[in-house]
Each structure stands twice: as C-alpha cells, then as structure tokens.
XYZ file of C-alpha atoms in Angstrom:
709
model
C -60.939 -0.994 40.055
C -63.624 -0.739 41.922
C -61.903 0.534 45.649
C -60.450 4.105 42.912
C -64.208 4.732 41.519
C -65.904 4.000 44.647
C -63.629 4.519 47.834
C -60.799 6.737 46.660
C -62.617 10.019 44.558
C -65.465 10.816 47.039
C -63.061 10.281 50.333
C -61.214 12.844 48.344
C -64.236 14.873 47.740
C -64.994 15.192 51.333
C -61.691 15.590 52.517
C -61.711 18.759 49.887
C -64.347 20.104 51.047
C -63.930 20.238 55.061
C -60.623 21.356 54.660
C -62.128 24.363 52.921
C -64.459 25.078 55.315
C -61.961 24.777 58.606
C -60.062 26.870 56.374
C -61.797 29.768 54.111
C -62.486 33.207 55.916
C -65.826 33.341 55.856
C -65.505 36.601 53.361
C -64.105 34.690 51.211
C -66.587 34.042 47.825
C -68.335 31.333 46.454
C -65.731 31.888 43.425
C -62.919 31.208 44.692
C -63.524 28.234 47.133
C -65.458 26.801 43.210
C -61.713 27.117 42.212
C -59.731 26.398 45.067
C -61.427 23.391 45.855
C -61.534 22.184 41.832
C -57.474 22.963 41.934
C -57.583 20.314 45.422
C -59.295 17.435 44.113
C -57.464 17.525 41.097
C -54.116 17.438 42.693
C -55.086 15.066 45.578
C -56.648 12.409 42.133
C -53.127 12.296 40.215
C -52.011 11.509 44.538
C -55.473 8.433 43.796
C -54.021 8.025 40.961
C -50.654 6.491 40.852
C -51.802 3.277 43.243
C -54.257 2.929 40.782
C -51.748 2.594 37.678
C -48.849 1.047 39.265
C -51.672 -1.492 39.920
C -53.146 -1.872 36.049
C -49.054 -1.389 34.795
C -48.547 -4.453 37.144
C -51.053 -6.464 36.125
C -51.245 -5.963 32.451
C -55.169 -4.353 33.422
C -54.768 -1.252 31.303
C -58.501 0.561 31.343
C -59.125 3.331 29.274
C -60.020 5.301 32.724
C -56.943 5.760 34.141
C -55.812 7.361 31.025
C -58.740 9.669 30.549
C -58.607 10.630 34.132
C -54.793 11.211 33.946
C -55.397 13.912 31.590
C -57.678 14.958 32.642
C -57.031 15.758 36.727
C -53.096 17.220 34.799
C -53.585 19.710 32.237
C -56.661 20.622 34.650
C -53.802 21.672 37.216
C -51.584 22.461 35.028
C -54.146 25.144 33.693
C -55.105 26.164 36.924
C -51.396 26.165 38.375
C -50.045 28.940 35.267
C -53.263 30.573 34.308
C -56.031 30.360 36.450
C -54.876 30.677 39.373
C -53.066 33.373 38.854
C -55.453 35.926 37.263
C -58.043 35.055 39.745
C -55.848 35.740 42.975
C -54.781 39.383 41.285
C -58.101 39.871 40.899
C -59.438 39.284 44.668
C -55.809 41.279 45.354
C -56.928 44.204 43.260
C -59.444 47.609 45.593
C -61.153 48.357 42.660
C -64.520 49.041 41.890
C -65.308 47.119 38.907
C -64.747 43.850 37.347
C -63.202 44.765 34.383
C -60.658 47.120 36.041
C -59.832 44.541 38.940
C -59.346 42.638 35.364
C -56.856 44.813 34.316
C -54.760 45.157 37.303
C -54.105 41.586 37.191
C -53.088 40.991 33.878
C -51.316 43.978 34.214
C -49.030 42.406 37.395
C -49.408 39.027 36.100
C -47.696 40.218 32.733
C -44.064 39.613 34.173
C -44.570 36.538 35.265
C -46.181 35.487 31.419
C -42.752 36.648 30.266
C -40.852 34.637 32.484
C -42.404 31.146 31.928
C -42.947 32.370 28.592
C -38.832 32.628 28.487
C -38.188 29.818 30.048
C -40.127 27.589 28.320
C -38.798 29.381 24.520
C -35.263 28.636 25.358
C -36.033 24.805 26.600
C -37.239 24.730 23.201
C -34.264 25.565 21.874
C -32.426 22.954 23.907
C -34.222 20.243 22.788
C -34.163 21.134 19.230
C -30.595 21.264 19.834
C -29.921 18.220 22.136
C -32.701 15.919 20.054
C -32.249 14.203 17.186
C -36.557 13.337 16.706
C -38.134 16.987 17.650
C -39.494 16.721 14.895
C -41.901 13.711 16.698
C -44.134 15.592 18.290
C -45.415 13.418 21.090
C -41.825 13.934 22.240
C -41.486 17.226 22.151
C -44.983 17.096 24.548
C -43.406 15.106 26.793
C -40.787 17.104 27.335
C -42.868 19.889 27.728
C -44.523 18.567 30.654
C -40.813 16.874 31.417
C -39.504 20.785 31.552
C -42.630 21.683 34.029
C -42.323 19.268 36.605
C -37.904 19.366 36.562
C -37.577 22.712 38.947
C -40.419 20.866 41.123
C -38.470 17.665 41.400
C -35.373 19.496 42.818
C -37.019 21.532 44.891
C -39.644 19.138 46.337
C -36.633 16.997 47.397
C -35.562 19.347 49.362
C -38.782 20.093 51.265
C -39.849 15.979 51.387
C -36.030 15.760 53.101
C -36.998 18.785 55.791
C -40.393 17.263 56.393
C -38.979 13.547 56.626
C -36.852 14.653 59.637
C -38.801 17.745 61.137
C -42.448 15.443 61.848
C -40.882 12.958 64.006
C -38.973 15.185 65.722
C -41.639 17.713 66.241
C -44.490 15.600 67.306
C -41.941 12.969 69.517
C -40.441 16.741 71.390
C -44.086 18.321 71.684
C -44.772 14.542 73.641
C -43.168 16.544 76.376
C -45.160 18.609 78.319
C -42.442 21.631 79.726
C -41.092 21.661 76.003
C -44.676 22.488 74.782
C -44.876 24.735 77.750
C -42.060 27.045 77.144
C -42.511 27.188 73.386
C -46.316 28.198 74.056
C -45.542 31.061 76.467
C -42.934 32.600 73.858
C -45.347 32.151 71.217
C -48.243 33.696 73.220
C -45.799 36.661 73.615
C -44.910 36.759 70.239
C -48.471 36.583 68.762
C -49.818 39.189 71.125
C -47.319 41.774 70.040
C -48.323 41.234 66.612
C -52.305 40.968 67.301
C -51.147 44.600 68.440
C -48.965 46.350 65.701
C -52.784 44.411 63.615
C -54.659 46.479 66.013
C -52.888 49.940 65.527
C -52.364 48.838 61.597
C -56.439 48.791 61.926
C -56.948 51.593 63.278
C -55.410 54.103 61.481
C -56.747 52.415 58.324
C -60.821 53.200 59.803
C -59.227 56.473 60.630
C -57.768 57.523 57.961
C -60.858 56.366 55.880
C -63.085 58.206 58.269
C -61.247 61.301 57.913
C -61.069 61.117 54.345
C -65.148 59.932 54.034
C -64.962 64.260 55.722
C -63.011 65.192 53.155
C -65.093 64.514 50.503
C -68.103 66.310 49.604
C -71.779 64.715 48.351
C -70.924 66.517 45.066
C -67.711 65.277 44.871
C -67.279 62.801 42.072
C -65.196 60.474 44.168
C -68.074 60.722 46.929
C -69.275 57.967 44.925
C -66.298 55.820 45.930
C -66.039 56.740 49.521
C -69.807 55.562 49.879
C -68.589 51.931 48.683
C -65.955 52.563 51.428
C -68.565 53.948 54.234
C -70.423 50.955 53.452
C -67.803 48.112 53.474
C -66.623 50.313 56.849
C -70.060 49.623 58.351
C -69.740 46.092 57.599
C -66.361 45.421 59.098
C -67.795 47.020 62.392
C -71.277 45.885 62.559
C -69.616 42.262 62.825
C -67.079 42.715 65.363
C -69.018 44.957 67.629
C -66.055 44.402 70.658
C -63.651 46.268 68.175
C -62.866 49.126 69.886
C -60.171 51.491 67.367
C -57.344 53.142 69.630
C -53.564 54.047 68.719
C -52.220 53.566 64.957
C -49.978 55.371 63.303
C -50.270 58.360 60.129
C -47.999 58.313 57.836
C -46.956 60.760 55.176
C -49.456 59.709 52.575
C -52.729 58.560 54.772
C -54.275 62.233 53.777
C -53.787 61.914 50.304
C -56.495 59.068 49.155
C -59.159 61.721 48.014
C -57.152 63.066 45.048
C -57.723 60.481 42.134
C -59.945 56.710 41.721
C -57.099 54.943 41.907
C -55.532 56.389 45.161
C -59.762 55.553 46.411
C -58.880 51.654 45.025
C -55.942 52.060 47.395
C -57.725 52.705 50.528
C -59.840 50.412 49.938
C -56.851 47.872 49.812
C -55.855 48.869 52.198
C -58.801 48.678 54.640
C -59.572 44.855 53.375
C -55.951 43.871 54.444
C -55.921 44.700 57.540
C -59.509 43.978 58.733
C -57.764 40.525 57.409
C -54.697 40.606 59.555
C -56.187 41.710 62.563
C -58.526 38.853 62.716
C -56.227 36.222 61.592
C -53.608 37.558 63.963
C -56.527 37.291 66.482
C -57.205 33.986 66.030
C -54.291 32.571 66.183
C -53.245 34.007 69.096
C -56.910 32.916 70.929
C -55.654 29.022 69.933
C -52.349 29.442 71.209
C -53.654 30.604 74.537
C -56.580 28.268 74.396
C -53.517 25.735 73.568
C -51.675 26.779 76.863
C -53.959 26.856 79.190
C -55.714 23.761 78.377
C -52.091 22.509 78.539
C -51.694 23.856 82.210
C -54.759 21.956 83.234
C -53.137 19.012 82.349
C -50.210 18.900 84.246
C -51.960 19.956 87.534
C -54.777 17.373 86.893
C -52.121 15.041 86.276
C -50.031 15.616 89.663
C -53.237 16.000 91.524
C -54.647 12.649 90.105
C -54.989 10.807 93.568
C -55.968 14.255 95.043
C -59.058 14.380 92.017
C -59.848 10.691 92.023
C -58.582 10.853 87.845
C -61.125 13.264 87.178
C -60.383 16.098 84.906
C -60.664 19.352 86.008
C -61.271 22.330 83.636
C -60.278 26.010 84.904
C -61.405 27.111 81.673
C -64.739 25.536 81.222
C -67.866 24.688 83.259
C -68.165 21.139 84.721
C -70.332 19.002 83.668
C -73.130 17.410 85.543
C -75.272 14.963 85.572
C -75.173 10.891 86.093
C -72.419 10.705 83.054
C -70.374 13.133 84.018
C -68.464 11.808 86.394
C -67.639 9.095 84.511
C -66.920 11.505 80.829
C -64.439 13.223 83.575
C -62.258 9.978 84.539
C -62.699 9.334 80.529
C -60.763 12.801 79.409
C -58.654 12.316 81.714
C -57.687 8.902 80.450
C -57.496 10.650 77.279
C -55.188 13.564 77.721
C -52.598 12.398 80.645
C -52.493 9.035 79.344
C -53.291 7.161 76.208
C -52.496 10.578 73.946
C -49.068 11.375 75.034
C -48.407 7.698 74.354
C -50.110 7.499 70.649
C -48.466 10.726 69.704
C -44.934 8.685 70.810
C -46.200 5.604 69.382
C -46.576 7.880 65.809
C -43.552 9.368 65.843
C -41.620 6.826 66.370
C -44.128 5.681 63.018
C -43.623 8.322 60.953
C -40.120 8.068 62.109
C -39.090 4.658 60.271
C -41.255 5.300 56.713
C -38.821 8.383 56.907
C -35.970 6.295 57.570
C -37.750 3.440 54.459
C -38.463 6.416 52.423
C -34.460 7.747 52.656
C -33.095 4.472 51.999
C -35.783 4.182 49.103
C -33.906 7.441 47.700
C -30.760 6.278 48.120
C -30.530 3.457 46.111
C -32.208 4.058 42.938
C -28.654 4.384 41.733
C -27.296 0.665 41.868
C -29.660 -1.154 39.120
C -29.561 -5.137 40.307
C -30.160 -3.802 44.100
C -33.892 -3.047 45.153
C -33.805 -1.954 48.709
C -37.250 -0.211 48.534
C -39.484 -1.446 51.201
C -42.557 0.057 49.350
C -41.257 -1.646 46.144
C -40.878 -5.256 48.000
C -44.072 -4.498 49.785
C -46.214 -4.266 46.569
C -44.601 -7.001 44.415
C -45.291 -9.058 47.665
C -48.994 -8.389 47.870
C -49.528 -10.810 44.878
C -53.114 -9.656 42.771
C -54.904 -8.459 45.247
C -56.106 -4.819 44.040
C -56.983 -3.327 47.300
C -53.642 -4.452 49.467
C -51.469 -2.849 46.337
C -53.378 0.528 45.977
C -52.738 0.701 50.356
C -49.978 -0.338 50.059
C -48.568 2.284 47.761
C -50.825 5.254 48.508
C -49.848 5.157 52.560
C -46.318 5.851 51.649
C -47.325 8.393 48.830
C -49.913 10.422 51.510
C -47.070 10.959 53.321
C -44.329 11.843 51.701
C -47.212 14.676 50.199
C -47.745 15.561 54.179
C -44.305 16.470 54.378
C -43.969 17.983 50.963
C -46.512 20.402 51.912
C -45.736 20.618 55.766
C -42.102 21.972 54.220
C -43.815 24.112 51.626
C -46.094 26.481 54.316
C -44.215 26.338 56.844
C -41.625 28.784 54.512
C -44.721 30.104 52.769
C -46.554 31.309 55.636
C -43.158 32.862 57.024
C -42.799 35.154 53.692
C -46.383 35.001 51.289
C -49.462 33.756 52.849
C -51.049 32.462 55.980
C -53.185 29.416 56.265
C -55.333 29.857 59.635
C -58.372 28.052 60.708
C -62.093 29.716 59.611
C -59.427 33.294 58.765
C -57.637 32.648 55.397
C -58.455 34.837 52.958
C -59.214 34.394 49.324
C -55.448 35.757 48.397
C -54.043 32.886 50.419
C -56.147 30.253 49.665
C -55.178 30.718 46.211
C -51.711 30.701 46.272
C -51.455 28.079 48.653
C -54.013 26.393 46.235
C -51.130 26.928 43.192
C -48.534 25.544 45.474
C -50.398 22.377 46.026
C -51.349 21.939 42.274
C -47.575 22.529 40.961
C -45.904 19.986 43.463
C -48.732 17.331 43.253
C -47.174 15.320 39.700
C -43.763 15.776 40.401
C -43.910 14.403 44.282
C -46.176 11.183 41.921
C -42.928 10.735 39.658
C -40.982 11.187 42.640
C -42.544 8.088 44.400
C -43.108 6.088 41.014
C -38.747 5.769 41.155
C -38.936 4.425 44.320
C -41.355 1.134 42.783
C -39.224 -1.263 40.605
C -41.712 -2.499 38.739
C -41.080 -6.302 36.508
C -39.373 -6.243 33.275
C -38.639 -2.366 33.577
C -42.445 -1.526 33.016
C -43.596 1.889 32.689
C -47.266 3.156 34.557
C -49.424 5.560 32.423
C -48.376 8.567 34.101
C -44.204 8.239 33.352
C -44.962 7.795 29.500
C -46.743 10.746 30.090
C -44.516 12.715 32.301
C -41.832 12.240 29.819
C -38.149 11.838 30.659
C -36.393 13.754 33.359
C -33.393 13.048 31.496
C -33.840 14.410 28.341
C -35.613 17.759 30.328
C -32.033 18.679 31.703
C -29.475 16.631 29.033
C -26.488 18.618 29.961
C -26.490 16.678 33.768
C -26.221 13.389 31.331
C -28.611 10.437 31.199
C -27.992 9.878 34.936
C -29.879 12.430 36.633
C -33.146 11.546 37.095
C -31.633 8.816 39.878
C -28.533 11.309 41.145
C -31.145 14.117 42.339
C -32.882 12.164 45.084
C -29.152 11.018 46.091
C -28.716 15.025 47.765
C -31.515 14.863 48.492
C -30.406 12.199 51.354
C -27.537 13.871 52.141
C -29.068 17.095 52.577
C -31.726 15.329 54.977
C -29.071 13.414 57.309
C -27.104 16.706 57.186
C -30.563 18.450 58.496
C -31.219 15.997 61.420
C -27.895 16.076 62.258
C -28.157 20.147 62.886
C -25.050 20.638 60.527
C -26.728 23.765 59.172
C -27.339 25.389 62.663
C -24.269 24.819 63.924
C -22.541 25.588 60.751
C -24.916 29.471 61.530
C -24.700 29.259 64.777
C -20.655 29.472 64.200
C -20.530 32.075 62.324
C -22.696 34.394 64.588
C -23.070 36.969 61.728
C -24.902 34.364 59.263
C -28.223 33.869 61.965
C -30.082 36.347 60.016
C -30.115 33.515 57.528
C -31.593 31.417 60.113
C -35.655 30.311 59.913
C -36.554 30.879 63.614
C -37.595 27.294 64.724
C -39.615 26.454 68.185
C -36.876 24.670 69.368
C -34.830 28.544 69.691
C -37.771 29.488 72.248
C -37.876 26.363 74.047
C -34.166 27.023 76.363
C -36.440 29.338 78.998
C -40.058 30.257 79.927
C -40.880 34.051 78.099
C -41.677 35.860 81.484
C -44.458 38.225 79.556
C -45.838 34.964 78.331
C -46.257 33.323 81.132
C -47.776 37.007 82.540
C -50.212 37.386 79.901
C -52.031 33.974 80.201
C -52.955 34.265 84.049
C -54.376 37.361 82.848
C -55.754 35.404 80.296
C -57.364 33.242 82.573
C -58.474 35.516 85.318
C -60.822 37.506 82.627
C -62.175 33.459 81.250
C -62.696 33.077 84.541
C -64.985 36.816 85.265
C -66.321 35.681 81.810
C -65.189 37.358 79.320
C -63.731 36.459 76.249
C -59.931 35.296 74.924
C -58.462 38.670 73.844
C -60.825 41.071 74.781
C -58.505 43.178 77.114
C -54.511 41.435 76.009
C -54.030 45.409 74.030
C -53.298 47.241 76.316
C -51.354 44.967 78.105
C -49.424 43.571 75.052
C -48.921 46.730 73.959
C -47.002 47.820 77.646
C -45.191 44.049 78.466
C -43.773 43.728 74.410
C -40.500 44.361 75.922
C -40.035 43.027 78.945
C -38.881 39.531 78.253
C -37.340 37.732 81.430
C -36.227 34.025 80.601
C -36.845 32.140 83.947
C -37.297 28.874 84.915
C -40.044 26.842 87.581
C -39.440 27.391 90.952
C -36.086 29.701 90.090
C -36.416 33.137 92.050
C -37.215 34.629 88.842
C -40.717 32.793 89.675
C -40.547 34.933 92.400
C -39.864 38.239 90.774
C -41.985 37.150 88.200
C -45.400 37.000 90.418
C -44.397 40.228 92.265
C -44.229 42.012 88.592
C -47.988 40.270 87.957
C -49.467 41.359 91.291
C -47.767 44.466 90.916
C -48.684 45.346 87.481
C -52.831 44.016 87.395
C -53.156 46.656 89.831
C -52.080 49.196 87.295
C -53.439 48.221 83.945
C -57.111 47.370 85.734
C -57.738 51.458 85.977
C -56.031 51.862 82.435
C -58.447 49.358 80.834
C -60.790 51.119 82.220
C -60.330 54.657 80.470
C -58.562 53.242 77.199
C -62.417 51.705 77.110
C -63.573 54.574 78.209
C -61.774 56.917 75.571
C -60.901 55.664 72.459
C -64.815 55.824 70.427
C -64.653 56.638 67.212
C -65.749 60.411 67.517
C -63.576 60.876 69.917
C -60.953 59.488 67.524
C -61.940 60.757 64.481
C -62.067 64.755 66.270
C -58.326 64.029 67.794
C -57.057 63.335 64.156
C -59.018 66.287 62.575
C -57.569 69.062 64.766
C -54.421 66.910 64.284
C -53.993 67.632 60.582
C -55.188 71.070 60.686
C -52.014 71.922 62.934
C -50.064 69.825 60.636
C -51.384 72.057 57.471
C -49.994 75.631 59.966
C -46.500 73.520 60.795
C -44.576 72.954 57.162
C -41.479 71.565 58.358
C -43.099 68.120 60.271
C -44.182 65.923 56.776
C -45.398 62.789 59.109
C -46.449 62.933 62.148
C -47.536 59.874 65.019
C -51.074 59.781 66.007
C -50.418 57.308 68.940
C -53.141 56.552 72.440
C -51.037 59.547 74.451
C -53.073 61.940 71.631
C -56.205 60.525 72.871
C -55.752 60.225 76.387
C -54.315 64.046 76.446
C -57.435 65.199 74.424
C -60.169 63.402 76.629
C -58.039 63.325 79.954
C -58.049 67.034 80.475
C -61.038 68.260 81.569
C -60.423 65.285 83.930
C -57.663 65.774 85.456
C -58.518 65.623 88.954
C -59.990 62.363 88.839
C -57.734 60.332 87.354
C -54.285 62.200 89.095
C -54.892 59.288 92.069
C -54.169 56.562 89.143
C -50.954 58.554 87.383
C -49.421 58.510 90.471
C -49.693 55.435 91.184
C -48.795 54.066 87.984
C -45.713 56.303 88.284
C -45.330 54.494 91.586
C -45.678 50.821 90.417
C -43.589 51.126 87.556
C -40.445 52.651 90.264
C -41.206 49.646 91.802
C -40.959 47.543 89.371
C -37.566 48.771 88.235
C -36.911 48.383 91.746
C -37.125 44.775 92.005
C -34.978 44.367 89.263
C -32.420 46.396 90.189
C -32.349 44.187 93.250
C -32.473 41.084 91.375
C -29.348 42.114 89.862
C -30.768 41.470 86.228
C -29.970 45.088 85.146
C -26.238 45.902 84.323
C -24.607 48.596 86.513
C -24.256 51.103 83.762
C -27.805 50.856 82.862
C -29.230 51.473 86.841
C -28.540 55.392 86.983
C -29.973 55.940 83.312
C -33.482 53.589 84.328
C -33.369 55.440 87.539
C -33.622 58.984 85.950
C -36.242 57.864 83.357
C -38.403 56.305 85.559
C -39.549 59.810 87.474
C -41.357 61.358 85.036
C -44.351 63.798 84.595
C -47.569 63.461 84.902
C -48.407 64.325 81.418
C -46.353 62.122 79.560
C -48.437 59.361 78.379
C -47.970 55.317 79.657
C -46.564 54.503 75.546
C -44.091 57.524 76.300
C -43.263 56.045 79.737
C -42.457 52.501 77.950
C -40.970 53.416 74.969
C -38.132 55.243 77.357
C -38.009 52.530 79.331
C -37.558 50.053 76.940
C -34.599 52.475 74.940
C -31.260 51.438 76.648
C -32.377 48.617 75.529
C -32.660 48.814 71.800
C -29.012 50.791 72.323
C -27.350 47.672 73.706
C -28.886 44.741 71.574
C -27.354 43.188 68.999
C -27.127 40.062 67.008
C -24.795 38.037 69.405
C -26.533 39.474 72.322
C -27.742 36.722 75.018
C -31.241 35.817 75.903
C -31.913 36.411 79.098
C -30.862 39.735 79.258
C -33.440 42.110 80.428
C -33.979 45.695 78.885
C-alpha cells in the first residue's frame, strides 16, 4: 500500500492540476476549477484504486483504507455527476444578473433531467422487488442500485471502448505519413477558417446589437443598470483583445427586441458571452492547425534538403538560433523531427495495437469458465507477491482502456455537445466533460476487473460494492455480465474492417448518418487550405500573427475548393490563382481595416434600423460588409475606382483560368461568364455569392468531391 499512498495519489493530483491549467480558459471561475478538479481527482482515484484492490484481494491483505477510499471516491463521483455538476453547469450557462436568479434558472432547466433519472430509478426498484426474493435486505437493494446506475455506462462504454481500441493505433500509424497528414491539415485549415469567419461575424453582430441596444436605453430607464453591466462586459472583452475588429454580421428578426424586459437583457448577455467564447475557441484551433501544417512543411523541406543543410533544421517561422550551441540544437531538432519522432510513433502504434488485440482477446474469452486467455490476468498472477509489479501490470492496461473510452467520448461529444480546446475551454464545457469522465470511470474499472481471474473466485471490494449487473438486468438472464463484452468484440472487428463505412457508402442516402473522419479528407489536398497556409507563411515572415488577416481571405475562399495533388497541372493553376488573388486581397485588407471601426458600424446599424421601421413589409435584414463599404467608400469612390477595376479584372482572369483548365462544366461557363461582369457598386461578398450560386443548385449528396463551383 506504500506505493499507492506515496506515489499514485500525488501523481494523480499533479496530473489533474496540469490538465486543468492546460485546457481551462482564463475566464473560468475558481469554484468551477475546484469542482472540475475534485471530480477528476475522484474519477482517476477509482482507476488507481483498482490495482491496489486487486493486490489486496489476491494476497488477502484487506485494508480498511481501501474500503474507505472506495466509499469516498465512488459516492463523491455519484453525487457530483448527478446533482452538483449539472446544477453548476446550468448556473454558469445562465445569463441572469443575480445568484438567486441563475440558480432558479439552473434548477428549472435540470428539473426534467432529474425527473427522468428518478423515473428510471423507480422502475428499476420495482423490477428488483418483482424479480428478487430478498428485496428486504438493505445491502442487496444498495448493490442493485449501484449496478443499475452503472449498467448504462457498462453497455455504452463497451462500444466507446471498442471504437477507441481501433481508432487510436490506426490514427497514429496513418498520421506518421507526412503526405497523409499534410492533406488532412489542408482540409482542417480550410474548414476551421470558415468556422472562424462565421464566429467572427456572430461576435460582430452581438457587439453591434449590444451597442445599438445600449443607445436605445435612456439613463432613466429601469433596464439601464443591467445594460451597464453588459457595457462593462463588452469593454473588458475588447480591452483583452484589442486586435479584434468587428466587421460583417447578420441581423435577425428579434435582434432589436432585447430592451423589452430583464429576461431579454439576460439573453443578450448570454449571447454575447457565447459568441466571444466560440470566436476565441475557433481562433485557437485555427492557429494550432496552421502552425502544425507550417512546421510539417518545414520538416519535409528540411528532410529533402538534408545534404545541403548539413542535417540542420532550418525553420521558416521561427527565428534562427545564435551562439555556439545554436548549430548543435539545430542538428538535434532535425534528428528528432525528421528521423526519431517518426520511428517512435510507428513503434507506439504497434505497441498500442498489440495491447488492443490483447484486450479484445480477453473480452472474447470471458464467457468460457475454465479458460483464462487474458494476458493481463496471466501477468498479474505470475509476478508473485511484488506489490509494485502487480499494480503496474494492472494500471497500464486499465489506463489504456480509459484513454480509448474517453477518446471516443470526446470525439463524439465535440461534434455535438461541448469543446475541448487548449486554454480556451469554457466553464460549461469543462463541467460537462468532467461529468462524463466521472460517469464512465466506475464502469470501465468494473469491465477491467472482469478480465482478471483472481484465484479461488475471489472478489475485490469494488465488485462487492458495485453489485452484480446480472441482478440489474434479470430479463437478459444470468449471463449478461459475460455476453455484452462479446457484442463489443464483434462491433470492434466490424469497425476495423470498415464494415459500417462500406454499408453507408453502398446506400448513398445514408451518408448523413456518417461522422466526418480524417480519412475522408486525405484523398486530395484542399486548394483553399493550401492558399491560406501560403498566405499565413507570408504574413508570419512579415511579423504578423497567425490568423490576423484570415477573416476576409477565408470569407472569399470558403467555396473555392479544388482537390489537387503536388506536382500535377492543378498545382500550376493554383499557384497562378494564388498570385492573382493575393494582389487583389492586399488593398482589400487595407480598406477593411479602415472602414470597420466600432463607430462606423454603430452609425450604419442605427440608420439601417430607422430605414427598416419605415418599411413594415421587411421583417428581417442582413447586415454585411457591403453596408460598411457602401457608406464609407462613397466619399472616396474616385480613389477606389482603380482598385475595384483591378479586382474585377482579377476575378475575370480567375474564371478564365478555370475555363481553360476545364474545371467548369460547359453548361455553367456561359452563366458564370455573365455573372462575372458586375457593376462597380457591388460588394465583394455579392460577387462571390453570385459565383457560388450555380454550385448550390447542382450540389447533392452524390456529387463528386472534386467538382468545382
């Protein structure tokens, strides 16, 4: 037990603290950090308690400390998962102004959730009374309740585990290939640039709505104190990020109705907070993808020129090392990035693949009573009475099973429910993630204990307290505890052979049920992603930050996706497009920075709303950059006429290149040629929307991925 108390618990605490600091946003309050940290600590304590429990059960050294820690960690995670965390999560998500109102809003939203959980518990208690003969025994009822609470985690966790056992080794092995990873990153950069642009527009709209609403509320209005809180909140946001420049945006039908009552003001405050969180999150993810792609390009370039550079790593985005040890560090970085790292990742993929196969073999052989083919069980029983070896042999595979389960859980959850971004994860996302971690920690541990054959059919303290899942689901029979792992094994084997993807591809209409995977983005390069990467590299060389000028570029290139291969004719075409369009976007960026100040946007929106009130037939209005351009550029139309003419000629040249290279269908050539001739009064957004319209009319689920426009 000395290993557990002196090593495992301090390591767990340190891991929790470092993880929180790495993922949490600076705006997360301390009580949320404490709640999430304590929940994670209890969840990980369950994982490290299992090896200690196995050792005490094998050698009969039962300790009261293990029993105490089991009770503390299990019931702490239970209460946190089902009561405390949902309440704090609703409190953090509310936009109300007082503590009491936010708590009332949280309890109201969680009322349906609590009623559903209580109904399920009542049904389970009735089933236990019907099927059990000794239902009056309090210990059996408590064990049954614990088994019921973990049945959902056991069943769903088995499928999450199977997905992770397959995807983690396969993903590491595929990403070792530099070309594969570069293709994936080109798609990720292009998609994230569009998401960043959408988040930028939403944040800009929220800022304008807040400022216009503030102008409409007088100093004697009862809602003025609440508006002052929003104004201070907006001031702090813009002060923390002075580089943010509002531009674009979209007005909805009810955007000017936030000054009606206190509840609507709370909705405006919540909208502003969520818009800012999404913008910061997408900006962080975009920056990480761009930097990874640029470093990968440098790695490939240095490996190809290793004989010229003398096996020294030369970075195009980082300053050159100086001093006597500079060349030595450059050589060490080259060896690590170009040689050692790739081989270590291959070795790691092989090792994890072997562990996955061993886990599947152990899961598949649970049902036979007299056969023990679990490598982990054989290893634990063969190390003798050495406490440290027993706990290490049990901890390593259990930790890998947890990683696989949480990998699948986070991947699915990040598509729909929450986000996990380094240093930009909000309070709501942290609380939801910690709830999921706590919910699946006991079922994973229980599943692992089923893989270990303890001599004389001994049961650990955890198994005794957890109860028997066969009693929780009696209508499945007494063998359900050994049958559901076989279902997971079959599912994993089908997933490894890409059975589900083949079925979905065979029935083309079922593609909407398919999650987007990085393999779908690895067939070809994304031309818009490569253009963005080239522009980001040029901006970095000029001393700018990543993502500083991406908004106008992503907004106009979001639909220009051409799948290309390095060395093909498409590359020459793309290079020509990059050169032509980069000249056009340079003056555009200068004008955007000049005309998108907060004062200009507020004036434009105010005049727009006054004009809308006179027209009762128009219920909605869209505010885009064209409004700002038209209102500000009008006095300087003579100066900008040459720029507009050059931009229009660039667009015509771009379309001509596509037509010469046969990238446009013949039936679209005439329409696009006519649509490219526009008057100088049109905005750039209008031009690109008209160019994109034929694509939207012809696109469907069965369209080829390499079709352009």
